[in-house]
mmCIF file with all atom_site columns, C-alpha atoms and ligand atoms in Angstrom:
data_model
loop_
_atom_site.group_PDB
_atom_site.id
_atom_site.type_symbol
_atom_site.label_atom_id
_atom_site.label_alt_id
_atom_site.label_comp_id
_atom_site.label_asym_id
_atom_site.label_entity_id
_atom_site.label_seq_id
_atom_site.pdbx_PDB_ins_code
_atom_site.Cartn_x
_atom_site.Cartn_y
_atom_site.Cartn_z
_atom_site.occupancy
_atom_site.B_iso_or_equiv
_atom_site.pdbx_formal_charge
_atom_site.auth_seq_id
_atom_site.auth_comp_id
_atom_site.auth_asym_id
_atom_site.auth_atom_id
_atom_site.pdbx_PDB_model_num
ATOM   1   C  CA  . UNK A 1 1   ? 7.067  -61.568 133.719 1.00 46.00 ? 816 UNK A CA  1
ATOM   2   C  CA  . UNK A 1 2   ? 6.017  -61.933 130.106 1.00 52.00 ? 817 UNK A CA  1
ATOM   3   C  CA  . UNK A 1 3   ? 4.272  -65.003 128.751 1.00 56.00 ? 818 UNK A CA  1
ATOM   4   C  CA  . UNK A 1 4   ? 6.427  -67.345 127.952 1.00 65.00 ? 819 UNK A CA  1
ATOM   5   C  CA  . UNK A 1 5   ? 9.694  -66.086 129.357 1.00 79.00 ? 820 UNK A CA  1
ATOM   6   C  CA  . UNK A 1 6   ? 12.045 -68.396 131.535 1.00 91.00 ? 821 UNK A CA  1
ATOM   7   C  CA  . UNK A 1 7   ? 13.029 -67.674 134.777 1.00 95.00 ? 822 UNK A CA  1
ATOM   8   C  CA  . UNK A 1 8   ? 16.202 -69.087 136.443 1.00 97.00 ? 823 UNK A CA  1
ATOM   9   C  CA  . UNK A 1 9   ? 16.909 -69.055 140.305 1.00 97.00 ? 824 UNK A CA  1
ATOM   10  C  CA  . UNK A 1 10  ? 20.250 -68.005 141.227 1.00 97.00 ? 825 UNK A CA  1
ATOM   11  C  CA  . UNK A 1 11  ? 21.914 -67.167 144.741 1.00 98.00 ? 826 UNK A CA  1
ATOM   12  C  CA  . UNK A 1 12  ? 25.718 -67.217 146.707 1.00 98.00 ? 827 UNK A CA  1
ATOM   13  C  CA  . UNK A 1 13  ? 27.189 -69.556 148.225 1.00 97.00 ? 828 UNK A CA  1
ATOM   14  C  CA  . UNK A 1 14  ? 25.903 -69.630 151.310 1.00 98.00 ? 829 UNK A CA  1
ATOM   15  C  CA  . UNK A 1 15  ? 21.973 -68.913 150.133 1.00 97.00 ? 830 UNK A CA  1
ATOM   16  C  CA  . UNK A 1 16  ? 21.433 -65.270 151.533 1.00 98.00 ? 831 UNK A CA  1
ATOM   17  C  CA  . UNK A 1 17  ? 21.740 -63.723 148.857 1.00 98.00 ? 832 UNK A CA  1
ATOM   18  C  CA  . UNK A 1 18  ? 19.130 -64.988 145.970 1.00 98.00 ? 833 UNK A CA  1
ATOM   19  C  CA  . UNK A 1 19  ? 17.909 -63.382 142.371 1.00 98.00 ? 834 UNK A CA  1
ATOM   20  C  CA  . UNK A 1 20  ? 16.140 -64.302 139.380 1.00 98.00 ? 835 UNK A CA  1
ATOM   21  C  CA  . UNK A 1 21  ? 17.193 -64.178 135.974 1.00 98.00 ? 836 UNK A CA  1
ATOM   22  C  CA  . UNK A 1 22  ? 14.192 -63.784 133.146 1.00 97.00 ? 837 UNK A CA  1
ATOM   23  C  CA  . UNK A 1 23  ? 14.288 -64.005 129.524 1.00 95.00 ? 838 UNK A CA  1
ATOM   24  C  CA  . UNK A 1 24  ? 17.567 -65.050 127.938 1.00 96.00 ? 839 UNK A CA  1
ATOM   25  C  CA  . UNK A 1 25  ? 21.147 -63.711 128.629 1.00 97.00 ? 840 UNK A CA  1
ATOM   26  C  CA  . UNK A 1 26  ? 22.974 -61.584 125.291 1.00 96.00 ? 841 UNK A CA  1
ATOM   27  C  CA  . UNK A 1 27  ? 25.734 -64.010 125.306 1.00 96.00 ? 842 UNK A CA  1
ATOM   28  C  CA  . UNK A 1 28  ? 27.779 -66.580 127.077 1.00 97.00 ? 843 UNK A CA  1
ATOM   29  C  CA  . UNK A 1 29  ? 31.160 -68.336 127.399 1.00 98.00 ? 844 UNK A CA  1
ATOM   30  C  CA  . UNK A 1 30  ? 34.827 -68.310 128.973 1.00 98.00 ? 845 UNK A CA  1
ATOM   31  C  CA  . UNK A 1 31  ? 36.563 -65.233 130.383 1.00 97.00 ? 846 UNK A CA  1
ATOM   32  C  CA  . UNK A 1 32  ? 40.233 -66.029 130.369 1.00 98.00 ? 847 UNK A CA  1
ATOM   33  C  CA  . UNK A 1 33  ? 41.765 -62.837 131.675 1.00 96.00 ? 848 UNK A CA  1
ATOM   34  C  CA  . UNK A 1 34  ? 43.959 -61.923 134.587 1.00 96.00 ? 849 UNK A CA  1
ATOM   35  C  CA  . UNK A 1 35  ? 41.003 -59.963 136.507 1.00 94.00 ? 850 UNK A CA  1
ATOM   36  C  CA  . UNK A 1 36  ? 38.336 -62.885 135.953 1.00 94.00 ? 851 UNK A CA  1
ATOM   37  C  CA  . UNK A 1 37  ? 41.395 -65.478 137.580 1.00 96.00 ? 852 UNK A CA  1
ATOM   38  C  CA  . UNK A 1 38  ? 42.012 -63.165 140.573 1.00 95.00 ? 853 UNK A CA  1
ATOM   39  C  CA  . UNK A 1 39  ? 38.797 -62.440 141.503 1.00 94.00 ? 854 UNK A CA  1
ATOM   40  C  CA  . UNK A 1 40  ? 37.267 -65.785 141.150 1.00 92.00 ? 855 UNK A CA  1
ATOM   41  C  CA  . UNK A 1 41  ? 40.622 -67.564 142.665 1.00 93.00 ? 856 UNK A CA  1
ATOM   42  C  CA  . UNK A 1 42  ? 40.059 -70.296 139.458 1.00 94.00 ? 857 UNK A CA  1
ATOM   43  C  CA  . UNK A 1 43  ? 41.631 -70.926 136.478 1.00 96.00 ? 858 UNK A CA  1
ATOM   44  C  CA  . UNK A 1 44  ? 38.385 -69.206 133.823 1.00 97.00 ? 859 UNK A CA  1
ATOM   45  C  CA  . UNK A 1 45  ? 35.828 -67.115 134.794 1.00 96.00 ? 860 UNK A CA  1
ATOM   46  C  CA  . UNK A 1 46  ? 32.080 -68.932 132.956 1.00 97.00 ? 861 UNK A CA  1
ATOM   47  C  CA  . UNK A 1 47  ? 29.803 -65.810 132.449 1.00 97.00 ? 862 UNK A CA  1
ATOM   48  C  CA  . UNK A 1 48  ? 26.600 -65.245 131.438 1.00 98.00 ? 863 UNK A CA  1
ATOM   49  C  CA  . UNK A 1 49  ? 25.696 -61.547 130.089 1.00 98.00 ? 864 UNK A CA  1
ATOM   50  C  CA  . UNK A 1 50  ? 22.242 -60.301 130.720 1.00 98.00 ? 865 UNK A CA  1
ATOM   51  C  CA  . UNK A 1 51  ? 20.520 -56.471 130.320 1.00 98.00 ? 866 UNK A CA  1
ATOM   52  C  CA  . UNK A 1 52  ? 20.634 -55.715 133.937 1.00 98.00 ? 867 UNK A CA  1
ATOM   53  C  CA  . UNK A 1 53  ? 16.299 -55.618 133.795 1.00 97.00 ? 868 UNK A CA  1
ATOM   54  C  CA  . UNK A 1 54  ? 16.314 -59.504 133.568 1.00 98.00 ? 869 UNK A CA  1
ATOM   55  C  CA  . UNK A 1 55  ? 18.031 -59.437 136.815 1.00 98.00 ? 870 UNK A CA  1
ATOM   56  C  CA  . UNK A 1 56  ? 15.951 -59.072 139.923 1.00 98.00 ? 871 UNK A CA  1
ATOM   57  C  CA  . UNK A 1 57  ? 17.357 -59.760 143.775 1.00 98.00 ? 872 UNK A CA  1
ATOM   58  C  CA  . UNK A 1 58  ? 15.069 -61.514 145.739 1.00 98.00 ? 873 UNK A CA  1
ATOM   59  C  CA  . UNK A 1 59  ? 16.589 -61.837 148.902 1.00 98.00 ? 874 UNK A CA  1
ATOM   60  C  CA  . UNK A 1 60  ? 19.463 -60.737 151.213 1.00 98.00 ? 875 UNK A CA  1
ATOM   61  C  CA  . UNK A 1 61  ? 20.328 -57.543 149.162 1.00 98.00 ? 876 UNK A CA  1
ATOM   62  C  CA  . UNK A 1 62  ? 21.049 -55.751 151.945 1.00 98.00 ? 877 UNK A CA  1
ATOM   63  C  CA  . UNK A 1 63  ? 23.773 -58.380 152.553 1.00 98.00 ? 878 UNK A CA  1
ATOM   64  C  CA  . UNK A 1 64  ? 25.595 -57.952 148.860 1.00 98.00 ? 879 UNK A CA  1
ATOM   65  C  CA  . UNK A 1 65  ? 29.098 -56.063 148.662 1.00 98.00 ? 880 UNK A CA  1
ATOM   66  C  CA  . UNK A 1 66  ? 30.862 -54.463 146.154 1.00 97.00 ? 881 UNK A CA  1
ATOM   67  C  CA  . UNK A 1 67  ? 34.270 -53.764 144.767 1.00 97.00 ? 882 UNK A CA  1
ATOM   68  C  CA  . UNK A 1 68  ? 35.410 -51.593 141.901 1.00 96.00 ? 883 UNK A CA  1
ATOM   69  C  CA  . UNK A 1 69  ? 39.020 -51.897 140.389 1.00 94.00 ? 884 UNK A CA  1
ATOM   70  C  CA  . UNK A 1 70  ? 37.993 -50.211 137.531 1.00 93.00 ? 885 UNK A CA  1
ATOM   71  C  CA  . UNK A 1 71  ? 34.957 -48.170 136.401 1.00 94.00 ? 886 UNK A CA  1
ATOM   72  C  CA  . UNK A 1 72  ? 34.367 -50.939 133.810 1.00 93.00 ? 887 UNK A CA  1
ATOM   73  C  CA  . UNK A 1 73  ? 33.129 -53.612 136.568 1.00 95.00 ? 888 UNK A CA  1
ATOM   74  C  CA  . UNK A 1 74  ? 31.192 -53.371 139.582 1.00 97.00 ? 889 UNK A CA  1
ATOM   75  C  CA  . UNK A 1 75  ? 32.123 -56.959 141.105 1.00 97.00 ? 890 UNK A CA  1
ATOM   76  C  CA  . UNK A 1 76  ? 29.286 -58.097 143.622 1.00 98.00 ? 891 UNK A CA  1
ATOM   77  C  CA  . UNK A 1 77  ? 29.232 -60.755 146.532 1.00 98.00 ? 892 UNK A CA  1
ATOM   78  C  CA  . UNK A 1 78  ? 27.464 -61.932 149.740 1.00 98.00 ? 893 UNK A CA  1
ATOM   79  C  CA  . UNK A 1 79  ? 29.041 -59.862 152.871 1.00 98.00 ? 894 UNK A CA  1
ATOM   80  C  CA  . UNK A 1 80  ? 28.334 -63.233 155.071 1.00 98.00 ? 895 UNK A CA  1
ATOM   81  C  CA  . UNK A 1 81  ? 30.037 -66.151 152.557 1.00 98.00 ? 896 UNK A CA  1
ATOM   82  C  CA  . UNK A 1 82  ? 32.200 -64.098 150.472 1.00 97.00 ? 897 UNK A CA  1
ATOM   83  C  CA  . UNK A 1 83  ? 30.463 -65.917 147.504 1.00 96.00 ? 898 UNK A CA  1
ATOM   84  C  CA  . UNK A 1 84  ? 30.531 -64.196 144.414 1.00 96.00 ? 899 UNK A CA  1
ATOM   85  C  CA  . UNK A 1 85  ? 27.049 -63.563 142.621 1.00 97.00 ? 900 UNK A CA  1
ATOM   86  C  CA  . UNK A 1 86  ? 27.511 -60.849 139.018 1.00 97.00 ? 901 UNK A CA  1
ATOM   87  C  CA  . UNK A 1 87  ? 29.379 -58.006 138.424 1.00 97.00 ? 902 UNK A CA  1
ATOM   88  C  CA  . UNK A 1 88  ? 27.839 -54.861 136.521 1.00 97.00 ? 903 UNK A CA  1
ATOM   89  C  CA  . UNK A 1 89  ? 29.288 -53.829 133.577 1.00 96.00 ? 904 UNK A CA  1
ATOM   90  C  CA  . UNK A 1 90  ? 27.523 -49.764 133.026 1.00 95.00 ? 905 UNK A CA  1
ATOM   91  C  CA  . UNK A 1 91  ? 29.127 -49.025 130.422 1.00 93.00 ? 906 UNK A CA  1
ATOM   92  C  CA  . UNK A 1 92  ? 28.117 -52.370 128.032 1.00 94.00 ? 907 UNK A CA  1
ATOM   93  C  CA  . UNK A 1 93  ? 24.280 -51.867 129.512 1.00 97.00 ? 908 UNK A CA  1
ATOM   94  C  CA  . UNK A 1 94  ? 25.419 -55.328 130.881 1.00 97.00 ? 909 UNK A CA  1
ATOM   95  C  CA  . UNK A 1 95  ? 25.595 -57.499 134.118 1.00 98.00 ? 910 UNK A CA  1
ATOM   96  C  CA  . UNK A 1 96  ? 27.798 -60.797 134.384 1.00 97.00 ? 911 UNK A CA  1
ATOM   97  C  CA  . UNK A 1 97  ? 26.092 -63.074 136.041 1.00 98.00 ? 912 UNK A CA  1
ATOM   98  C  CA  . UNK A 1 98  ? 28.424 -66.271 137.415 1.00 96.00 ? 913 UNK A CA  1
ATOM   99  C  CA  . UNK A 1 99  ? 27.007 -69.416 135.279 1.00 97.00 ? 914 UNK A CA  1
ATOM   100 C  CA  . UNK A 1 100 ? 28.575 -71.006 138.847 1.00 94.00 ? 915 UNK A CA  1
ATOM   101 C  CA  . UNK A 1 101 ? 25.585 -69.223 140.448 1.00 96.00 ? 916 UNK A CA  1
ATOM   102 C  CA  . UNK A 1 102 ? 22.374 -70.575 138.497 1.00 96.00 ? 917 UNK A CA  1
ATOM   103 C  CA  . UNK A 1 103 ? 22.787 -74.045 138.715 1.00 94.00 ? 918 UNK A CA  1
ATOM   104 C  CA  . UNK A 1 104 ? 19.626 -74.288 136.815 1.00 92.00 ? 919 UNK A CA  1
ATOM   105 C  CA  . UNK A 1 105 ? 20.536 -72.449 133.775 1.00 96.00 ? 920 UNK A CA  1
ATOM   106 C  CA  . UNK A 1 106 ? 21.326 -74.392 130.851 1.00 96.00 ? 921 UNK A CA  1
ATOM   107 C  CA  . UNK A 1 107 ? 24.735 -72.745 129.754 1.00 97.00 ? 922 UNK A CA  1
ATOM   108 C  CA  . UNK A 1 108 ? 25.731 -72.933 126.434 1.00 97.00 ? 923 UNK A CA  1
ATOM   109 C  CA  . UNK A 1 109 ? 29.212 -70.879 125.888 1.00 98.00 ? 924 UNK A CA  1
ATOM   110 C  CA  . UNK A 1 110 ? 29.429 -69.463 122.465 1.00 97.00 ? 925 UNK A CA  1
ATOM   111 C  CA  . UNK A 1 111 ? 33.149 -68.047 123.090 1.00 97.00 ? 926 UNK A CA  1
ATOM   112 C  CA  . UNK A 1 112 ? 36.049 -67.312 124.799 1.00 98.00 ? 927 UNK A CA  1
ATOM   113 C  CA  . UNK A 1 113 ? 37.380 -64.058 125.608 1.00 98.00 ? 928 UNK A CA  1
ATOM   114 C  CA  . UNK A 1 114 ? 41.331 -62.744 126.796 1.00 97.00 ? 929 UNK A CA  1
ATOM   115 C  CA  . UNK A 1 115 ? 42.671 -66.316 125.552 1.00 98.00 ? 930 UNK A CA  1
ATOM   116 C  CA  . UNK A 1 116 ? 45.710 -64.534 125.008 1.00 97.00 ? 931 UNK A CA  1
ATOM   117 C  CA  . UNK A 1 117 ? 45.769 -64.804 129.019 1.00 96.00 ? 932 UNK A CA  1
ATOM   118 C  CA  . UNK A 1 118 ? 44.948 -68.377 129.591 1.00 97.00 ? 933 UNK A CA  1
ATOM   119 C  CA  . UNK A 1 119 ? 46.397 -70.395 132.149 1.00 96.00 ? 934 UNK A CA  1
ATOM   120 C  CA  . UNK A 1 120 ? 44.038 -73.555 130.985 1.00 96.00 ? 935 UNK A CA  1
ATOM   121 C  CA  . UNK A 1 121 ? 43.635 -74.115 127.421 1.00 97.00 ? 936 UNK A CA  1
ATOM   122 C  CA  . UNK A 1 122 ? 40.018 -75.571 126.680 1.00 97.00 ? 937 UNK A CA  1
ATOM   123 C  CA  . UNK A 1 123 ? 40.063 -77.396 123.168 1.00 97.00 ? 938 UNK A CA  1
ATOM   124 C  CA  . UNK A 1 124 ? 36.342 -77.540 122.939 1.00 97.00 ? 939 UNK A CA  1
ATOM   125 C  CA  . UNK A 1 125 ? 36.036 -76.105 119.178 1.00 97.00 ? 940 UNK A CA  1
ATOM   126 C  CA  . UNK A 1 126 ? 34.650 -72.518 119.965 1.00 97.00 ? 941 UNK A CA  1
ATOM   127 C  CA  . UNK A 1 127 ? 35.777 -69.550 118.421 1.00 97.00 ? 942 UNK A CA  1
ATOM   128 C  CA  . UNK A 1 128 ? 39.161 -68.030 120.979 1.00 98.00 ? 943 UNK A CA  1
ATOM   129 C  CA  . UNK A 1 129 ? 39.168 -64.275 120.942 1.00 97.00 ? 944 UNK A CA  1
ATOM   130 C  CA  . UNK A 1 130 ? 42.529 -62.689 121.104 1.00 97.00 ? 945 UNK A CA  1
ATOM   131 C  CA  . UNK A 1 131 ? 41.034 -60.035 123.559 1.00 97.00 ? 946 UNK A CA  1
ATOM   132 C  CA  . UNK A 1 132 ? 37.427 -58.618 123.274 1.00 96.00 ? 947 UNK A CA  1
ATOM   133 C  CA  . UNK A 1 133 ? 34.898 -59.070 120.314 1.00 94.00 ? 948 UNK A CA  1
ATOM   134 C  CA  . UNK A 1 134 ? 35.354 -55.643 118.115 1.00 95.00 ? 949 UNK A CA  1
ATOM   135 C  CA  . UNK A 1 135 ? 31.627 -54.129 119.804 1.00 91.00 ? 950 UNK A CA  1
ATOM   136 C  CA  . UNK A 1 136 ? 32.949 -54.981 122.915 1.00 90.00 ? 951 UNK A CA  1
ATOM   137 C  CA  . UNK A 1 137 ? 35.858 -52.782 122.323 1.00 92.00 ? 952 UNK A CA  1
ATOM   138 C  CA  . UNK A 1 138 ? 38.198 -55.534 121.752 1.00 95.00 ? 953 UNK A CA  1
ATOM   139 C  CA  . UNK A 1 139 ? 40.685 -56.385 118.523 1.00 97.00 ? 954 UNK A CA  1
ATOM   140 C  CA  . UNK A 1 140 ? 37.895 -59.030 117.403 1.00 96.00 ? 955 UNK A CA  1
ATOM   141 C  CA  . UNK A 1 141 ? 41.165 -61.283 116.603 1.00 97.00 ? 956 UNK A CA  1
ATOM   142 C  CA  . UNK A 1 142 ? 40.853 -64.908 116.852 1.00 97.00 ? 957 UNK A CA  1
ATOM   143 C  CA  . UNK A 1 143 ? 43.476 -66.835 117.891 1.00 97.00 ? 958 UNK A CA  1
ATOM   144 C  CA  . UNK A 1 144 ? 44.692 -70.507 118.138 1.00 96.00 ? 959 UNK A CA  1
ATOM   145 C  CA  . UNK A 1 145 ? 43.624 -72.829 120.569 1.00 95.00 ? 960 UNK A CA  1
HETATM 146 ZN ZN1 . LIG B 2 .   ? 26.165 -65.892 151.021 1.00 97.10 ? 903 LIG B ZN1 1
HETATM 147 ZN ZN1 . LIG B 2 .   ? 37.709 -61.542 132.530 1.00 97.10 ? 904 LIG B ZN1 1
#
């Protein structure tokens, strides 16, 4: 760990599975679209996007599953509480890491992404990407709230 970096304690639901998160993440807000609501059972999926070298599982590895729908997103949870805990993105150099899973971390969404898919509008002033930003592949369209 380098001077001066933060470090942020995450885990599942349960508490078998734990990691740490160091530094800062590359960006943060709402994922509206039809994957994040499935998967996560809720309404808006609140991510946090780190490089996947300020992620480091401390404990229960052994115990943490995966699923891929596409080769876009490697979604991760604990085997024993089904909780969900990040999903890798390889192809961004990213990993999503559940703001619901560092309690600690002080999120601060900057966006939100898919709002063409929302099922729960959020008038909270931030910028509401038609689909993806353009260097995320996306349109980089903004749309109404
Ligand atoms: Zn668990
Ligand atoms: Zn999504």
């Amino acid at each position: 760990m380098e001077a001066g970096n933060k470090l942020y304690e995450g885990g599942c639901f349960c508490g078998q599975v734990k990691f740490t998160l160091e530094g800062a993440p590359e960006g943060m807000g709402y994922c509206h679209c039809e994957s994040c609501r499935k998967w996560s059972a809720g309404p808006v999926n609140a991510f946090t996007l780190w490089k996947p070298a300020a992620l480091r599982v401390t404990k229960g590895a052994e115990r943490i599953a995966s699923y891929n729908k596409t080769p876009a997103s490697t979604r991760k949870w604990c085997a024993s509480c089904g909780g969900h805990v990040f999903t890798e993105h390889p192809a961004w150099n990213l990993v999503d890491v559940y703001a619901a899973s560092i309690p600690t971390f002080p999120f601060a969404p900057g966006v939100h992404v898919h709002y063409q898919e929302t099922k729960l509008r959020m008038k909270d002033g931030l910028p509401k990407m038609r689909d993806l930003p353009k260097e995320m592949g996306g349109s980089g369209e903004v749309v109404a709230e």
